[in-house]
Coordinates of C-alpha atoms in Angstrom, one line a residue:
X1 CA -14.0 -9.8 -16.4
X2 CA -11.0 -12.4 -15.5
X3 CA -9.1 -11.9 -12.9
X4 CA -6.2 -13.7 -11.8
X5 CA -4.8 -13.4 -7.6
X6 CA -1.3 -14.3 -7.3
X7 CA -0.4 -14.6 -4.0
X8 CA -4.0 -15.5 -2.8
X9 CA -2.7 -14.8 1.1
X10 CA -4.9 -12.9 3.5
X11 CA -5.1 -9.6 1.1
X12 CA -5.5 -11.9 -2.0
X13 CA -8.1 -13.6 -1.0
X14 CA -9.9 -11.3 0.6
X15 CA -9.9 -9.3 -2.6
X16 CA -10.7 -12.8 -4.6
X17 CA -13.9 -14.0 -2.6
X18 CA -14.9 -10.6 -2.4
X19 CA -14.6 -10.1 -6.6
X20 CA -16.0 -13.8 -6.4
X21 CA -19.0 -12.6 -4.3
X22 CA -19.5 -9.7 -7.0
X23 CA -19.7 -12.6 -9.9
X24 CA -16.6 -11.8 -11.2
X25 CA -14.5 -14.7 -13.0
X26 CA -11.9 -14.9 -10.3
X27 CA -9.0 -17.8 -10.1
X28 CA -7.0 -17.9 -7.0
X29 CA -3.1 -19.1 -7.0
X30 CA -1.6 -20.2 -3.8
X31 CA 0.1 -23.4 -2.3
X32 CA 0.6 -25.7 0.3
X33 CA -2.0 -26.0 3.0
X34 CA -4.1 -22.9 2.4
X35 CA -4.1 -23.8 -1.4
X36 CA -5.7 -27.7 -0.2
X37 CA -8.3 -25.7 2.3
X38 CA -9.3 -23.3 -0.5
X39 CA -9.8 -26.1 -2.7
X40 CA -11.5 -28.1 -0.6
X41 CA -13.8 -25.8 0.9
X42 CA -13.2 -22.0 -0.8
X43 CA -12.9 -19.0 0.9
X44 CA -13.9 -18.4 4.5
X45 CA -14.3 -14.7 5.5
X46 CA -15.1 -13.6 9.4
X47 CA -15.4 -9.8 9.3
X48 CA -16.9 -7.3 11.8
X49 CA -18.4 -5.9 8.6
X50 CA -20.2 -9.5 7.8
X51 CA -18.9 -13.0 7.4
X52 CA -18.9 -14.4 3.7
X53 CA -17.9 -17.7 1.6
X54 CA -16.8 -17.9 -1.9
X55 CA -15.3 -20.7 -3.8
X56 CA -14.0 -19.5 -6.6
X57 CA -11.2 -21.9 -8.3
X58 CA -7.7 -22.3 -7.2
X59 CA -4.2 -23.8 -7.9
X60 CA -0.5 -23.1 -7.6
X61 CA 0.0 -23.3 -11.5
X62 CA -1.0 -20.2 -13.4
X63 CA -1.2 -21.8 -16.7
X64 CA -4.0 -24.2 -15.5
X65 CA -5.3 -20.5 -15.6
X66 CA -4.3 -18.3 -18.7
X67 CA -4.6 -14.7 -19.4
X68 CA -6.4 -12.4 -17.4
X69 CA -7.5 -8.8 -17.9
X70 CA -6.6 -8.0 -14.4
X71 CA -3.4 -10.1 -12.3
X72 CA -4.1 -8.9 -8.6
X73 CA -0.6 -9.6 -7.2
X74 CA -0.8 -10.4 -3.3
X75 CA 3.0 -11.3 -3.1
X76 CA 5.5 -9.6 -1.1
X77 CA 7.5 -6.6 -3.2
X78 CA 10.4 -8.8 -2.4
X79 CA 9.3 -11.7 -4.8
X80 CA 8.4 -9.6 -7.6
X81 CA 12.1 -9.9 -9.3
X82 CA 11.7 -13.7 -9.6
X83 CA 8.0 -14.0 -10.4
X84 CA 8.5 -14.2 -14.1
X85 CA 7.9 -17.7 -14.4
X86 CA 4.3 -17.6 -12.3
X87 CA 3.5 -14.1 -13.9
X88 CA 4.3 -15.0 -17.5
X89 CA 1.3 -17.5 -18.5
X90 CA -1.4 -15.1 -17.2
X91 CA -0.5 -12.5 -19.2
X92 CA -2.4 -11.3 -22.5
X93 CA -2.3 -8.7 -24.9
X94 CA -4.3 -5.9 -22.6
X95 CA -3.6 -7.6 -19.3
X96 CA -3.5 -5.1 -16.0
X97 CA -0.9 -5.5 -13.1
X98 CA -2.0 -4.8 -9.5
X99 CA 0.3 -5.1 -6.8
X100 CA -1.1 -4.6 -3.5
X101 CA 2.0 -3.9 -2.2
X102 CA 3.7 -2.1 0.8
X103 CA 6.4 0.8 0.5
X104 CA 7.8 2.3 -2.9
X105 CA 6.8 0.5 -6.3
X106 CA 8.9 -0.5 -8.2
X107 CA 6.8 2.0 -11.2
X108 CA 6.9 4.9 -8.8
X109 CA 8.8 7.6 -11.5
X110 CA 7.0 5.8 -14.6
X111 CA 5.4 8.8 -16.3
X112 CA 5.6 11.2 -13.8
X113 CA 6.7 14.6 -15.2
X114 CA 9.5 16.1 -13.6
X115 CA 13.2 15.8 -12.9
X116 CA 12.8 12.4 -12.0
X117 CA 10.7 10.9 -14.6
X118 CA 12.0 7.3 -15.7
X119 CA 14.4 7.0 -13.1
X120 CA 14.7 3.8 -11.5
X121 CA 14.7 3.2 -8.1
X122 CA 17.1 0.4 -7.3
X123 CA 16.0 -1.0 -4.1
X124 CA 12.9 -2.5 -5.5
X125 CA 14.0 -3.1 -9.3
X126 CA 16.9 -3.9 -8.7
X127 CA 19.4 -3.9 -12.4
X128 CA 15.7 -3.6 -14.2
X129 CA 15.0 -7.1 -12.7
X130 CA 11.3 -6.2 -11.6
X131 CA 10.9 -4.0 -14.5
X132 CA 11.6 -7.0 -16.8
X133 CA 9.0 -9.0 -15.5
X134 CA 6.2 -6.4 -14.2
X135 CA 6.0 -4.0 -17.1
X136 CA 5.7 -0.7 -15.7
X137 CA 2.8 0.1 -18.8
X138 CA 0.5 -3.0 -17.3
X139 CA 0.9 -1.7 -13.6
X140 CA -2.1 -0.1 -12.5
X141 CA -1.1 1.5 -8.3
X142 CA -2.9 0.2 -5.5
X143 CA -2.8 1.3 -2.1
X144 CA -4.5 -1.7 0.1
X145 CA -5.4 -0.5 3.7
X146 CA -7.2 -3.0 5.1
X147 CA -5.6 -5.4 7.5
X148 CA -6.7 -9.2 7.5
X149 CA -4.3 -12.2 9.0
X150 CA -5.0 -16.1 7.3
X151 CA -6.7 -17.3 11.1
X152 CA -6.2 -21.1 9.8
X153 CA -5.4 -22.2 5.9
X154 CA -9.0 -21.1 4.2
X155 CA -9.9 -18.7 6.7
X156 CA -9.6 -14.9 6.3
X157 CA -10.1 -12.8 9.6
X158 CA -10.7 -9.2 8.5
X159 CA -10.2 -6.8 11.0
X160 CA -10.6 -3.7 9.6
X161 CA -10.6 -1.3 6.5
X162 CA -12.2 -1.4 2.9
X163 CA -10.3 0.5 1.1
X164 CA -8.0 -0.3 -1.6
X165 CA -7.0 3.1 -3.5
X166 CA -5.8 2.6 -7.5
X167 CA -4.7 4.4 -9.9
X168 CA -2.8 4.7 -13.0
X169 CA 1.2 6.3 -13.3
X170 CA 0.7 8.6 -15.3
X171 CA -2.4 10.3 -13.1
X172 CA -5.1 9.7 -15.8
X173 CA -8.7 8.3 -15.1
X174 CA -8.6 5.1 -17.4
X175 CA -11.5 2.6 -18.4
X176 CA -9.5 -0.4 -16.8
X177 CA -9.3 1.3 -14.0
X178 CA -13.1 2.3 -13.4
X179 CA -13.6 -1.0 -14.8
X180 CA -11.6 -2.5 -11.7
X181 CA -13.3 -0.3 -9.0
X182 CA -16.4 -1.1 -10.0
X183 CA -15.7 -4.9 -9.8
X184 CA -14.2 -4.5 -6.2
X185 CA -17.1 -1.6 -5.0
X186 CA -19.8 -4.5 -6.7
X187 CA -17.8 -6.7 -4.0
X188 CA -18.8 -4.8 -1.3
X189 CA -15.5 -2.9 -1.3
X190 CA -14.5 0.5 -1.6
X191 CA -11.7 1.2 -4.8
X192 CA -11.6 4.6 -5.7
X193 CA -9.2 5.5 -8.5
X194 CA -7.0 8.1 -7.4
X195 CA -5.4 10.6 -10.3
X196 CA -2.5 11.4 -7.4
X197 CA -2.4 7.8 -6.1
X198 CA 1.3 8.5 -5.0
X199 CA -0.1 10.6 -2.0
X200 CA -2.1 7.7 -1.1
X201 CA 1.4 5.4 -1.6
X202 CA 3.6 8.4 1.2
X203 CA 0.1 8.1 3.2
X204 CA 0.2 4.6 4.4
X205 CA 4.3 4.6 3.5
X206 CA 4.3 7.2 6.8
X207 CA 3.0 4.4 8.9
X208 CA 4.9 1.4 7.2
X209 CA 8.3 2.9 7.3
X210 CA 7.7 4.1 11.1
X211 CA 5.8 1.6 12.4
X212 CA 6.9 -2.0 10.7
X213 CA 10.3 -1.6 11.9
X214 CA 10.2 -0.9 14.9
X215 CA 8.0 -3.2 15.9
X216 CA 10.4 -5.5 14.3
X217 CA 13.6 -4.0 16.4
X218 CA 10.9 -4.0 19.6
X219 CA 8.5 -6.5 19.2
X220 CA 5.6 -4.3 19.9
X221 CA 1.8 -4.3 18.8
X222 CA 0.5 -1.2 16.9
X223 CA -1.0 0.3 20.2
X224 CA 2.1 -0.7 22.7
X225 CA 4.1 1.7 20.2
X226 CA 1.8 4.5 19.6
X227 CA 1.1 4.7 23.5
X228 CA 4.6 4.4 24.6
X229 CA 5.9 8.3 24.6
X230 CA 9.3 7.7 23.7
X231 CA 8.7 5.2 20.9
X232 CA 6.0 7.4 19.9
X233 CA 8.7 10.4 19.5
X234 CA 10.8 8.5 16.7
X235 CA 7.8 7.3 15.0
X236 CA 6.5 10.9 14.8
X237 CA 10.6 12.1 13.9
X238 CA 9.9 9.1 10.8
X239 CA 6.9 10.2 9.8
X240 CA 8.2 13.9 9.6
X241 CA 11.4 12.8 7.9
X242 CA 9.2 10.8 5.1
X243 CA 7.0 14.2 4.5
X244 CA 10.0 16.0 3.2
X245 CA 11.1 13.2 1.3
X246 CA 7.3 12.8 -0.2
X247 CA 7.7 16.7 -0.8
X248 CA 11.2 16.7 -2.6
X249 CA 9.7 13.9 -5.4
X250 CA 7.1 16.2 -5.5
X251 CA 4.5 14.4 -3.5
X252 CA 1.5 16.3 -1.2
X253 CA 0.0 13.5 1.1
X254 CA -2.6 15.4 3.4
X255 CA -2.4 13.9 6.5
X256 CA -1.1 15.1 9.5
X257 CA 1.7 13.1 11.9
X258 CA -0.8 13.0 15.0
X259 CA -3.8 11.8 12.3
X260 CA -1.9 9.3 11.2
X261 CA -0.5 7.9 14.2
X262 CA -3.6 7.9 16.0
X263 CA -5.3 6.0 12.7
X264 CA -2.7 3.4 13.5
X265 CA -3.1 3.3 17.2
X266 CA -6.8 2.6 16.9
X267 CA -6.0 -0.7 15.3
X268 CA -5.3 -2.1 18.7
X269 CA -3.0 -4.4 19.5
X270 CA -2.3 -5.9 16.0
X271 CA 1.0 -7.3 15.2
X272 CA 2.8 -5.5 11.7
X273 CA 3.3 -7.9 8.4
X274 CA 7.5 -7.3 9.2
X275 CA 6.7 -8.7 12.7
X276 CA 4.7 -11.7 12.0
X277 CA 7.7 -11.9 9.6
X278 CA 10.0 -12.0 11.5
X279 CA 8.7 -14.1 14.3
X280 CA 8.4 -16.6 11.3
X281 CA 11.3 -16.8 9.5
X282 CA 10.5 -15.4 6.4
X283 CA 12.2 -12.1 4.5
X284 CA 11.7 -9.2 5.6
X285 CA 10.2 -5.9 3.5
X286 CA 13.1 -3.6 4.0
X287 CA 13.6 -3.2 0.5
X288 CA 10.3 -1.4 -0.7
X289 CA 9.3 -0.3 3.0
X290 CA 12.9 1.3 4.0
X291 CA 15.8 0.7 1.8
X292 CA 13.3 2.8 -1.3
X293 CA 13.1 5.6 1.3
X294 CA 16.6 6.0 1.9
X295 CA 17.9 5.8 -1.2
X296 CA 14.9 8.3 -2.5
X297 CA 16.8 10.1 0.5
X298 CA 19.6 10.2 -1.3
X299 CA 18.3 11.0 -4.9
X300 CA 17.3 14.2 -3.5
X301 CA 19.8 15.0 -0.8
X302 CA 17.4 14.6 2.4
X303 CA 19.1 14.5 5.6
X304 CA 16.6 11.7 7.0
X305 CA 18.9 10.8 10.2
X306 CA 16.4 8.6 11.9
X307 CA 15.5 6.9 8.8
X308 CA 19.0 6.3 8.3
X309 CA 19.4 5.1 11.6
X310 CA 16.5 2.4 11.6
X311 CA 17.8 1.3 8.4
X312 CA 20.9 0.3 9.5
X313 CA 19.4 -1.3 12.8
X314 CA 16.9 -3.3 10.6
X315 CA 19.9 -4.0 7.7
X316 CA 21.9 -6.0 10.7
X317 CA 18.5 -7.8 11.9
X318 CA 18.0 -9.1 8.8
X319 CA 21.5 -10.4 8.4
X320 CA 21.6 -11.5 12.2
X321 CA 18.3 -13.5 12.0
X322 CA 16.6 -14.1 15.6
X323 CA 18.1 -17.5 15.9
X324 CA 18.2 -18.4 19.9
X325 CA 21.6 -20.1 19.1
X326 CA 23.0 -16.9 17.4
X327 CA 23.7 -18.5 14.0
X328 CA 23.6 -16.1 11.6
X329 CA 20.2 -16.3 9.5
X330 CA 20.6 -15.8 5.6
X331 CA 20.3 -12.7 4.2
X332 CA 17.1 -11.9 1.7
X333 CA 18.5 -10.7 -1.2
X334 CA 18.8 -6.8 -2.4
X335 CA 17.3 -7.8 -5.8
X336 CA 14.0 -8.8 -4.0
X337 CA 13.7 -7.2 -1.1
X338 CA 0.9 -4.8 5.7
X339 CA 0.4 -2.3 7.9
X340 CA -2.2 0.2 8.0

């Protein structure tokens, strides 16, 4: 088994020395300083569960690595449109896409029987952009919920969570998949393939479209939200206003608002990926995480006030920026766009 990580940030490579550890054929594609570190000296990975090293080959030029049977894709959703070009040499005939991303994918209606089945969700393939490039029949779901922050370019701090659910669209139990999970379990991981991954995707979406946000708008760790009985309040109204939504696409994610909450609270105080985000200058995920929701909203005439509300607040942060001086930060396109 090949597999190719694009995006070989803290997920990525987590999932690549860990698939390295296994004995799998894994190449790593990253860039700048991380990409001379993992070079240099591979993977580093400092886990409560056990710290590991794997050195498995990387590079920032995916046709130094070719086809793959599997393309893990560790990017944000909101590079996905205008991957083509990193994407294109490590495909083959059978090759697999997994994105381990946050929010709605951009395959979410791909096969699934109903009234809904094909559509396209603009927020995240945006005039078929994404589609063009990540063919919905190679995408293989993922749900990743483990959290893990790049300490210092090479090194991995995982701090907590094994789990990274997959499955395919159209709810069947495929070879590639039990091929995959077997890989990543070998790995010391846990992968199970889920026939109804998209309760898996409205599980962790409850605490992603709640919880990245507003700590975003507030500044506030995982714990400082879920303690604070006010913030706590609209996170709880978010959660409750994504469960219909999940329900009127026909979703049935079986968790309850206090479970999931809690779950998040027990983190500690652990800054969201739309934070460290923001305190760093790069996009935000409001696309797949928020804008999806809303306009899923809309597709099937969900009132979602407090949704709404939070995306507008979050729509003006990204145009405002946090510059000190008040100049206006650019915008992160709509035709591009972790949390447990």
């Amino acid at each position: 088994m090949k597999v190719a990580v694009l995006g070989a940030g803290a997920i990525g490579a987590y999932v690549g020395a860990s698939l390295c550890k296994a004995g799998v054929d894994v190449h790593l594609i990253a860039r700048g300083p991380h990409l001379a570190a993992l070079r240099a000296d591979g993977v580093r990975v400092i886990s409560p569960r056990g710290s590991f090293e794997a050195h498995p080959p990387a590079t920032d030029d995916p046709a130094e690595v070719g086809p793959a049977d599997y393309v893990f894709i560790g990017l944000k959703a909101h590079a996905y449109a205008a991957s083509g070009p990193l994407v294109a040499p490590l495909l083959g005939p059978h090759t697999a896409l997994i994105a381990a991303q946050n929010g709605i994918p951009w395959w979410y209606f791909h096969r699934l029987e109903g009234p809904y089945e094909d559509h396209r969700i603009e927020a995240v393939d945006p005039g078929g952009g994404t589609s063009a490039v990540l063919a919905p029949e190679r995408a293989i779901g993922c749900v990743a919920y483990p959290a893990a922050v790049i300490e210092r370019p090479g090194v991995i701090r995982h701090l907590e969570g094994t789990r990274f659910a997959i499955g395919e669209p159209d709810g069947t139990v495929s070879r590639r998949c039990l091929d995959f999970s077997a890989a990543m379990v070998a790995g010391g991981l846990r992968c199970p393939v889920e026939p109804r991954l998209r309760d898996d995707i409205w599980i962790k979406l409850m605490g992603n479209v709640a919880l990245n946000p507003i700590s975003a708008l507030t500044r506030g760790t995982l714990a400082q939200m879920c303690e604070h009985t006010g913030v706590r309040s609209v996170i709880a109204g978010l959660m409750a206003e994504t469960l219909d939504i999940a329900a009127r696409v026909g979703a049935r994610p079986e968790i309850s608002i206090e479970r999931r909450i809690d779950g998040a609270r027990k983190v500690g105080h652990h800054r969201t990926s739309m934070l460290q985000d923001l305190e760093t200058g790069r996009p935000l995920e409001l696309e797949a995480i928020v804008a999806a929701v809303v306009e899923l909203a809309d597709l099937t005439g969900a009132p979602a006030p407090t949704l709404r509300a939070v995306h507008a607040l979050t729509d003006l942060l990204a145009v405002a920026g946090t510059s000190k001086t008040g100049t206006a930060a650019p915008r992160p396109s709509t035709a591009t766009g972790r949390t447990p």
